Coordinates of C-alpha atoms in Angstrom, one line a residue:
M1 CA -265.4 -7.5 136.6
S2 CA -267.3 -4.4 137.6
G3 CA -264.8 -3.6 140.3
R4 CA -261.9 -3.8 137.9
L5 CA -263.5 -1.6 135.3
F6 CA -264.5 0.9 138.0
W7 CA -261.0 1.3 139.4
F8 CA -259.5 1.4 135.9
C9 CA -261.7 4.4 135.1
V10 CA -261.0 6.0 138.4
A11 CA -257.2 5.5 138.0
T12 CA -257.4 7.0 134.5
I13 CA -259.1 10.1 135.9
A14 CA -256.8 10.4 138.9
Y15 CA -253.7 10.0 136.7
T16 CA -254.8 12.6 134.2
Y17 CA -255.6 15.3 136.8
A18 CA -253.2 14.4 139.6
G19 CA -250.8 11.6 138.7
Y20 CA -249.2 13.2 135.8
P21 CA -248.6 16.5 137.5
A22 CA -247.1 14.6 140.5
L23 CA -244.8 12.5 138.4
L24 CA -243.8 15.6 136.4
T25 CA -243.0 17.5 139.6
V26 CA -240.7 14.6 140.8
L27 CA -238.9 14.4 137.4
A28 CA -238.5 18.2 137.2
R29 CA -236.9 18.4 140.6
L30 CA -234.4 15.7 139.6
R31 CA -233.2 18.1 136.9
P32 CA -231.5 21.3 138.1
A33 CA -233.1 24.6 137.0
R34 CA -231.4 26.0 134.0
P35 CA -231.7 29.8 133.8
F36 CA -231.9 31.3 130.4
P37 CA -228.8 33.3 129.3
P38 CA -229.2 37.1 129.0
L39 CA -230.5 38.4 125.7
A40 CA -227.9 40.4 123.9
D41 CA -230.3 42.4 121.7
L42 CA -234.0 42.7 121.4
P43 CA -235.2 40.8 118.2
T44 CA -237.6 42.2 115.7
V45 CA -241.1 41.1 116.5
T46 CA -244.3 40.7 114.5
L47 CA -247.4 40.8 116.7
L48 CA -249.9 38.8 114.6
I49 CA -253.5 39.3 115.7
A50 CA -256.1 36.9 114.4
A51 CA -259.6 38.5 114.3
Y52 CA -263.1 37.6 113.2
N53 CA -265.9 40.1 113.6
E54 CA -264.1 41.9 116.5
Q55 CA -265.4 45.5 115.8
N56 CA -266.2 45.9 119.5
V57 CA -262.7 45.3 120.8
I58 CA -260.2 45.6 118.0
A59 CA -259.5 49.3 118.5
A60 CA -258.8 48.8 122.2
K61 CA -256.6 45.8 121.3
L62 CA -254.6 47.9 118.8
E63 CA -254.2 50.7 121.3
N64 CA -253.0 48.2 123.9
S65 CA -250.5 46.8 121.4
L66 CA -249.2 50.2 120.4
A67 CA -248.6 51.0 124.1
L68 CA -246.5 47.9 124.8
D69 CA -243.0 48.5 126.3
Y70 CA -241.1 47.4 123.2
P71 CA -239.1 49.6 120.7
R72 CA -241.6 50.6 118.1
E73 CA -239.0 50.3 115.3
R74 CA -238.6 46.6 116.2
L75 CA -242.3 45.9 116.4
Q76 CA -244.7 45.1 113.5
I77 CA -248.4 44.9 114.3
L78 CA -250.2 42.8 111.7
V79 CA -253.9 41.9 111.9
A80 CA -255.2 38.8 110.0
A81 CA -259.0 39.5 109.6
D82 CA -260.4 36.1 108.7
G83 CA -263.6 36.7 106.7
S84 CA -264.8 39.5 109.0
N85 CA -268.1 40.9 107.7
D86 CA -268.4 43.7 110.2
A87 CA -266.4 46.9 110.6
T88 CA -263.2 45.1 111.8
P89 CA -261.2 45.6 108.6
E90 CA -262.2 49.3 108.4
I91 CA -261.2 49.9 112.0
V92 CA -257.8 48.3 111.5
A93 CA -257.3 50.3 108.3
G94 CA -257.8 53.4 110.4
F95 CA -254.6 52.6 112.3
A96 CA -252.5 52.4 109.2
D97 CA -250.9 55.8 109.9
Q98 CA -249.6 54.3 113.1
G99 CA -247.9 51.4 111.3
V100 CA -250.6 48.7 111.8
D101 CA -250.7 46.3 108.8
L102 CA -253.8 44.5 107.6
N103 CA -254.2 41.1 105.9
Y104 CA -257.8 40.6 104.9
R105 CA -259.8 38.4 102.7
P106 CA -263.6 38.3 102.7
E107 CA -263.9 34.5 102.7
R108 CA -263.5 32.6 105.9
A109 CA -260.9 29.8 106.2
G110 CA -260.3 29.4 109.9
K111 CA -257.8 30.8 112.4
M112 CA -254.9 28.6 111.4
A113 CA -255.4 29.3 107.7
A114 CA -255.6 33.0 108.5
I115 CA -252.3 32.8 110.4
L116 CA -250.6 30.9 107.5
R117 CA -252.0 33.4 105.0
A118 CA -250.7 36.4 106.9
L119 CA -247.2 35.0 107.6
P120 CA -245.6 36.2 104.3
Q121 CA -246.3 39.7 105.5
A122 CA -244.5 39.1 108.8
R123 CA -241.1 40.9 109.0
G124 CA -240.1 40.0 112.5
D125 CA -237.6 37.3 113.6
I126 CA -240.1 36.4 116.2
V127 CA -243.8 36.0 115.5
V128 CA -246.1 36.6 118.5
L129 CA -249.6 35.1 118.0
S130 CA -252.5 36.9 119.7
D131 CA -256.3 37.1 119.6
A132 CA -258.3 40.4 119.4
N133 CA -260.1 40.0 122.8
N134 CA -257.1 39.7 125.1
F135 CA -254.8 42.5 126.4
Y136 CA -251.1 42.3 127.1
S137 CA -249.3 43.5 130.2
A138 CA -246.8 46.3 129.3
N139 CA -243.8 44.0 129.6
A140 CA -245.4 41.0 127.8
L141 CA -243.3 41.2 124.7
R142 CA -240.0 41.6 126.5
A143 CA -240.8 38.7 128.8
L144 CA -241.8 36.6 125.8
V145 CA -238.6 37.1 123.7
A146 CA -236.2 36.8 126.6
P147 CA -236.0 32.9 126.5
F148 CA -235.0 33.1 122.8
A149 CA -231.5 33.9 124.0
D150 CA -231.2 30.1 124.3
P151 CA -230.8 28.9 120.7
H152 CA -232.6 25.7 121.5
V153 CA -235.8 27.5 122.3
G154 CA -238.2 27.6 119.4
A155 CA -241.4 28.9 121.0
V156 CA -242.5 30.6 124.2
S157 CA -245.9 30.5 125.8
G158 CA -247.1 33.4 128.0
A159 CA -249.6 33.3 130.8
K160 CA -253.4 33.4 130.3
V161 CA -255.0 35.6 133.0
I162 CA -258.7 35.8 133.8
A163 CA -259.8 39.2 134.9
R164 CA -261.4 39.6 138.3
G165 CA -265.1 40.1 138.8
D166 CA -266.6 37.5 136.4
G167 CA -268.4 35.5 139.1
A168 CA -268.0 31.8 139.9
L169 CA -267.4 30.8 136.2
G170 CA -264.5 33.3 136.1
D171 CA -263.2 32.0 139.5
S172 CA -263.3 28.4 138.3
E173 CA -261.6 29.3 135.0
G174 CA -259.0 31.2 136.9
L175 CA -258.3 28.2 139.2
Y176 CA -258.0 26.0 136.2
W177 CA -255.4 28.3 134.6
K178 CA -253.4 28.4 137.9
Y179 CA -253.3 24.6 137.7
E180 CA -252.2 24.7 134.0
S181 CA -249.6 27.3 135.0
Y182 CA -248.1 25.0 137.5
I183 CA -247.9 22.1 135.0
K184 CA -246.3 24.4 132.4
C185 CA -243.6 25.5 134.9
Q186 CA -242.7 21.9 135.7
E187 CA -242.7 20.9 132.0
T188 CA -240.4 23.8 131.2
R189 CA -238.0 22.8 134.0
L190 CA -238.0 19.2 132.7
G191 CA -237.3 20.4 129.1
S192 CA -240.3 21.5 127.1
C193 CA -244.0 22.4 127.5
T194 CA -246.4 20.3 125.6
G195 CA -248.5 23.2 124.4
A196 CA -248.9 26.9 124.5
V197 CA -251.6 29.6 125.0
G198 CA -252.8 30.6 121.6
E199 CA -253.4 34.2 122.5
I200 CA -249.8 34.9 123.7
M201 CA -247.4 32.5 121.9
A202 CA -244.1 33.5 120.4
V203 CA -242.4 31.4 117.7
R204 CA -239.2 31.8 115.7
R205 CA -240.1 33.0 112.3
S206 CA -237.6 30.6 110.6
L207 CA -239.5 27.5 112.1
L208 CA -242.8 28.7 110.6
D209 CA -241.3 28.5 107.1
R210 CA -240.8 24.7 107.5
P211 CA -243.3 22.5 105.6
M212 CA -246.5 21.7 107.5
P213 CA -249.0 18.9 106.8
P214 CA -252.2 20.1 105.0
E215 CA -254.2 18.8 108.0
A216 CA -252.7 21.6 110.1
R217 CA -255.5 23.9 109.0
L218 CA -258.0 21.7 110.8
M219 CA -256.1 21.7 114.1
A220 CA -255.9 24.1 117.0
D221 CA -253.3 26.6 116.1
D222 CA -251.5 26.8 119.5
L223 CA -251.2 23.0 120.0
F224 CA -250.2 22.2 116.4
L225 CA -247.6 25.0 116.3
A226 CA -246.1 23.7 119.6
M227 CA -245.9 20.2 118.1
H228 CA -244.4 21.7 114.9
V229 CA -241.6 23.3 117.0
L230 CA -241.0 20.2 119.1
K231 CA -240.9 17.9 116.1
Q232 CA -238.0 20.1 114.7
G233 CA -236.0 19.4 117.9
Y234 CA -236.6 22.8 119.6
R235 CA -237.9 23.5 123.1
V236 CA -241.2 25.2 123.9
V237 CA -241.0 27.0 127.3
Y238 CA -243.2 29.0 129.6
A239 CA -242.8 32.7 130.5
P240 CA -245.2 33.4 133.4
D241 CA -244.3 37.1 133.5
A242 CA -245.7 37.6 130.0
R243 CA -249.4 38.1 130.9
S244 CA -252.4 38.2 128.7
V245 CA -255.7 39.3 130.4
E246 CA -259.1 38.4 129.1
R247 CA -262.7 38.1 130.4
V248 CA -264.4 34.8 130.7
S249 CA -267.2 33.7 128.3
S250 CA -270.5 35.4 129.0
S251 CA -272.2 32.1 129.8
T252 CA -271.6 28.5 130.6
R253 CA -273.1 27.6 127.2
D254 CA -270.7 29.8 125.3
E255 CA -267.7 28.4 127.3
R256 CA -268.9 24.9 126.5
E257 CA -269.1 25.7 122.8
R258 CA -265.6 27.1 122.8
R259 CA -264.2 24.0 124.6
A260 CA -266.1 21.6 122.3
R261 CA -264.5 23.2 119.3
I262 CA -261.0 23.0 120.8
V263 CA -261.5 19.3 121.8
A264 CA -262.7 18.4 118.3
Q265 CA -259.6 20.0 116.9
R266 CA -257.5 18.0 119.4
F267 CA -259.0 14.8 118.2
V268 CA -258.0 15.8 114.7
M269 CA -254.5 16.1 115.9
M270 CA -254.7 12.8 117.6
R271 CA -255.8 11.2 114.4
F272 CA -252.7 12.5 112.6
S273 CA -250.3 11.8 115.5
H274 CA -248.0 9.9 113.2
K275 CA -247.3 13.2 111.4
V276 CA -247.1 15.7 114.3
L277 CA -245.7 14.0 117.4
P278 CA -241.9 14.3 118.1
W279 CA -241.4 10.5 118.0
S280 CA -237.6 10.8 118.4
N281 CA -238.2 12.1 122.0
P282 CA -240.1 9.4 124.0
L283 CA -240.2 11.6 127.1
L284 CA -242.0 14.4 125.2
V285 CA -244.4 11.8 123.7
W286 CA -245.3 10.6 127.2
Q287 CA -245.9 14.2 128.3
I288 CA -248.1 15.0 125.3
V289 CA -250.2 11.8 125.7
S290 CA -250.5 12.4 129.5
H291 CA -251.3 16.2 129.3
K292 CA -253.1 16.6 126.0
Y293 CA -254.5 13.2 124.8
L294 CA -255.9 11.8 128.0
R295 CA -257.8 15.0 129.0
P296 CA -260.5 14.7 126.3
L297 CA -260.9 11.0 127.2
V298 CA -261.8 11.7 130.9
P299 CA -265.6 12.0 130.3
L300 CA -265.5 8.4 128.9
A301 CA -263.8 7.3 132.1
M302 CA -266.4 9.1 134.1
I303 CA -269.2 7.4 132.3
G304 CA -267.4 4.1 132.6
A305 CA -267.0 4.5 136.4
L306 CA -270.7 5.3 136.8
I307 CA -271.8 2.3 134.7
A308 CA -269.5 -0.1 136.5
N309 CA -270.6 1.3 139.9
L310 CA -274.3 0.8 139.0
A311 CA -273.5 -2.7 137.8
A312 CA -271.8 -3.5 141.1
V313 CA -274.9 -2.3 143.0
V314 CA -277.3 -4.3 140.8
R315 CA -275.2 -7.4 140.9
P316 CA -272.9 -7.1 144.0
A317 CA -269.8 -9.2 144.2
A318 CA -269.9 -11.9 146.8
H319 CA -266.4 -11.0 148.0
G320 CA -263.5 -8.7 147.0
G321 CA -263.9 -5.9 149.5
L322 CA -263.2 -2.4 148.2
A323 CA -261.1 -3.6 145.2
G324 CA -264.0 -5.7 144.0
L325 CA -266.7 -3.1 145.0
A326 CA -268.4 -5.6 147.2
H327 CA -271.1 -4.5 149.7
P328 CA -271.1 -1.9 151.3
F329 CA -268.3 -0.3 149.2
N330 CA -270.5 -0.4 146.0
V331 CA -273.2 1.7 147.7
I332 CA -270.6 4.1 149.2
M333 CA -268.9 4.8 145.9
L334 CA -272.2 5.3 144.1
A335 CA -273.3 7.7 146.9
L336 CA -270.1 9.7 146.4
Q337 CA -270.6 9.9 142.7
A338 CA -274.2 10.9 143.2
L339 CA -273.1 13.7 145.6
F340 CA -270.6 15.0 143.1
Y341 CA -273.1 15.2 140.2
A342 CA -275.7 16.7 142.5
L343 CA -273.3 19.5 143.4
A344 CA -272.5 19.9 139.7
W345 CA -276.2 20.2 139.0
L346 CA -276.8 22.7 141.8
G347 CA -273.8 24.8 140.8
G348 CA -274.9 24.7 137.1
R349 CA -278.3 26.1 137.9
S350 CA -276.9 29.4 139.1
E351 CA -273.5 30.9 139.9
P352 CA -273.3 30.8 143.7
R353 CA -271.6 33.6 145.5
G354 CA -269.3 33.7 148.5
R355 CA -266.2 31.6 149.1
L356 CA -268.2 28.4 149.8
G357 CA -270.3 29.0 146.8
K358 CA -267.2 29.3 144.6
V359 CA -265.9 26.0 145.9
L360 CA -269.2 24.3 145.3
Y361 CA -269.1 25.6 141.7
I362 CA -266.0 23.6 140.9
P363 CA -267.9 20.3 140.3
A364 CA -270.2 22.2 137.8
F365 CA -267.1 23.6 136.0
L366 CA -265.5 20.1 135.8
V367 CA -268.7 18.4 134.5
N368 CA -269.3 21.2 132.0
G369 CA -265.8 20.9 130.7
N370 CA -266.1 17.2 130.3
R371 CA -269.5 17.6 128.7
A372 CA -267.9 19.9 126.2
A373 CA -265.3 17.2 125.5
L374 CA -268.0 14.7 124.8
I375 CA -269.6 17.2 122.3
G376 CA -266.2 17.7 120.7
L377 CA -265.7 13.9 120.4
Y378 CA -269.2 13.5 118.8
R379 CA -268.5 16.2 116.3
F380 CA -265.2 14.7 115.4
L381 CA -266.7 11.2 115.0
T382 CA -269.6 12.5 112.9
G383 CA -267.4 14.8 110.8
R384 CA -269.2 17.9 112.1
H385 CA -266.1 19.6 113.4
T386 CA -264.9 22.7 111.6
S387 CA -261.8 24.9 111.5
L388 CA -264.0 28.0 111.6
W389 CA -264.3 29.4 115.0
R390 CA -267.6 31.0 116.2
R391 CA -267.0 34.2 118.1
V392 CA -267.9 33.6 121.7
Q393 CA -269.3 36.6 123.6
R394 CA -267.2 37.6 126.6
R395 CA -268.4 39.3 129.7
D396 CA -268.5 43.1 129.3
D397 CA -267.0 42.5 125.8
E398 CA -267.5 46.2 124.9
R399 CA -265.5 47.4 127.9
R400 CA -261.8 47.8 127.5
V401 CA -259.8 45.5 129.8
S402 CA -256.4 46.7 130.9
A403 CA -253.7 44.0 131.2
D404 CA -252.4 45.8 134.3
V405 CA -255.6 45.5 136.3
M406 CA -255.9 43.0 139.1
Y407 CA -256.0 39.5 137.9
Q408 CA -256.6 36.2 139.6
S409 CA -254.7 33.5 137.7
N410 CA -251.5 32.8 135.8
G411 CA -252.0 30.1 133.1

């Protein structure tokens, strides 16, 4: 029994991280690549920036937005300041003479609510969602709108890029987004992505006018909007040349808090799957479950594998070999798990330097990410999750980050 539970948990983890990308790659290669048709005319775009207490970076963000390579007469810049009680609204208002619009209410309602509240002010045919602490490459908007030449494309996700120089945490985060970038490329080739990057996501304005369930305000904006587009029968595709650069969280604790909030919102979406999933497309449902639903369940599989392995050591099977975790395989597997968690502990105590140190930090990054998922699950089950995001401090938050500087990952 212990052996079966152990291998079930291991198989769940392996499928989530490696099996799904492998199957996706095979299926994507069976389908010939379909290049997007050329875009006849550039559409009008509303760059909608959600901001909460971003006085340290909002001016630099607006300067970056105004400098983008896109016809100014076809670009509206709109800031949704959700309950900011610092100087963010005043700083944005100072850009009014440059055509920047402000939507501000003093009460906080959450990012998704702020986006929905600001939408009536959006004038563009395409709405590009962005945060205040990320910076776009000069060509980002042109790369984002290009796939809309295909009338079946309803949303486009750009690439999340982690700036260089943020230590082992930044390197691990960068590696993670390279991994995500690969999956998004394969999903796009197969048909549709199952999600988007919230800080650089473009959506057809007409699709945002369709009715949304009231629970949408409790969900992560990027994932819900992707589901909203897919449910209407449109594609969500990935544009890796549209890059958004940001710095990593200032500490592992801040990063864990950010991920815990996102995971809690994902569980909310899972709860209302009957309302948000594109049930008419079984292939997409399989992709969503594999890519988005299994990820936050991985820590439960990790705990299950450890408990089953311990049980197999305490009460070893008389026979069964490796499959049944009979001796000595029960001890070997437990030793491997112990080594993994020991490396995670060592990596978490300090951010090691050097190439070897960066590799050794990966277990810490994986354990911290799954620990955050457990926290998110706990908050969801106890009703302690919230749609209000807590601003996470970024490394060198006060320093402007150019989107054309060297970067280390596409995501």
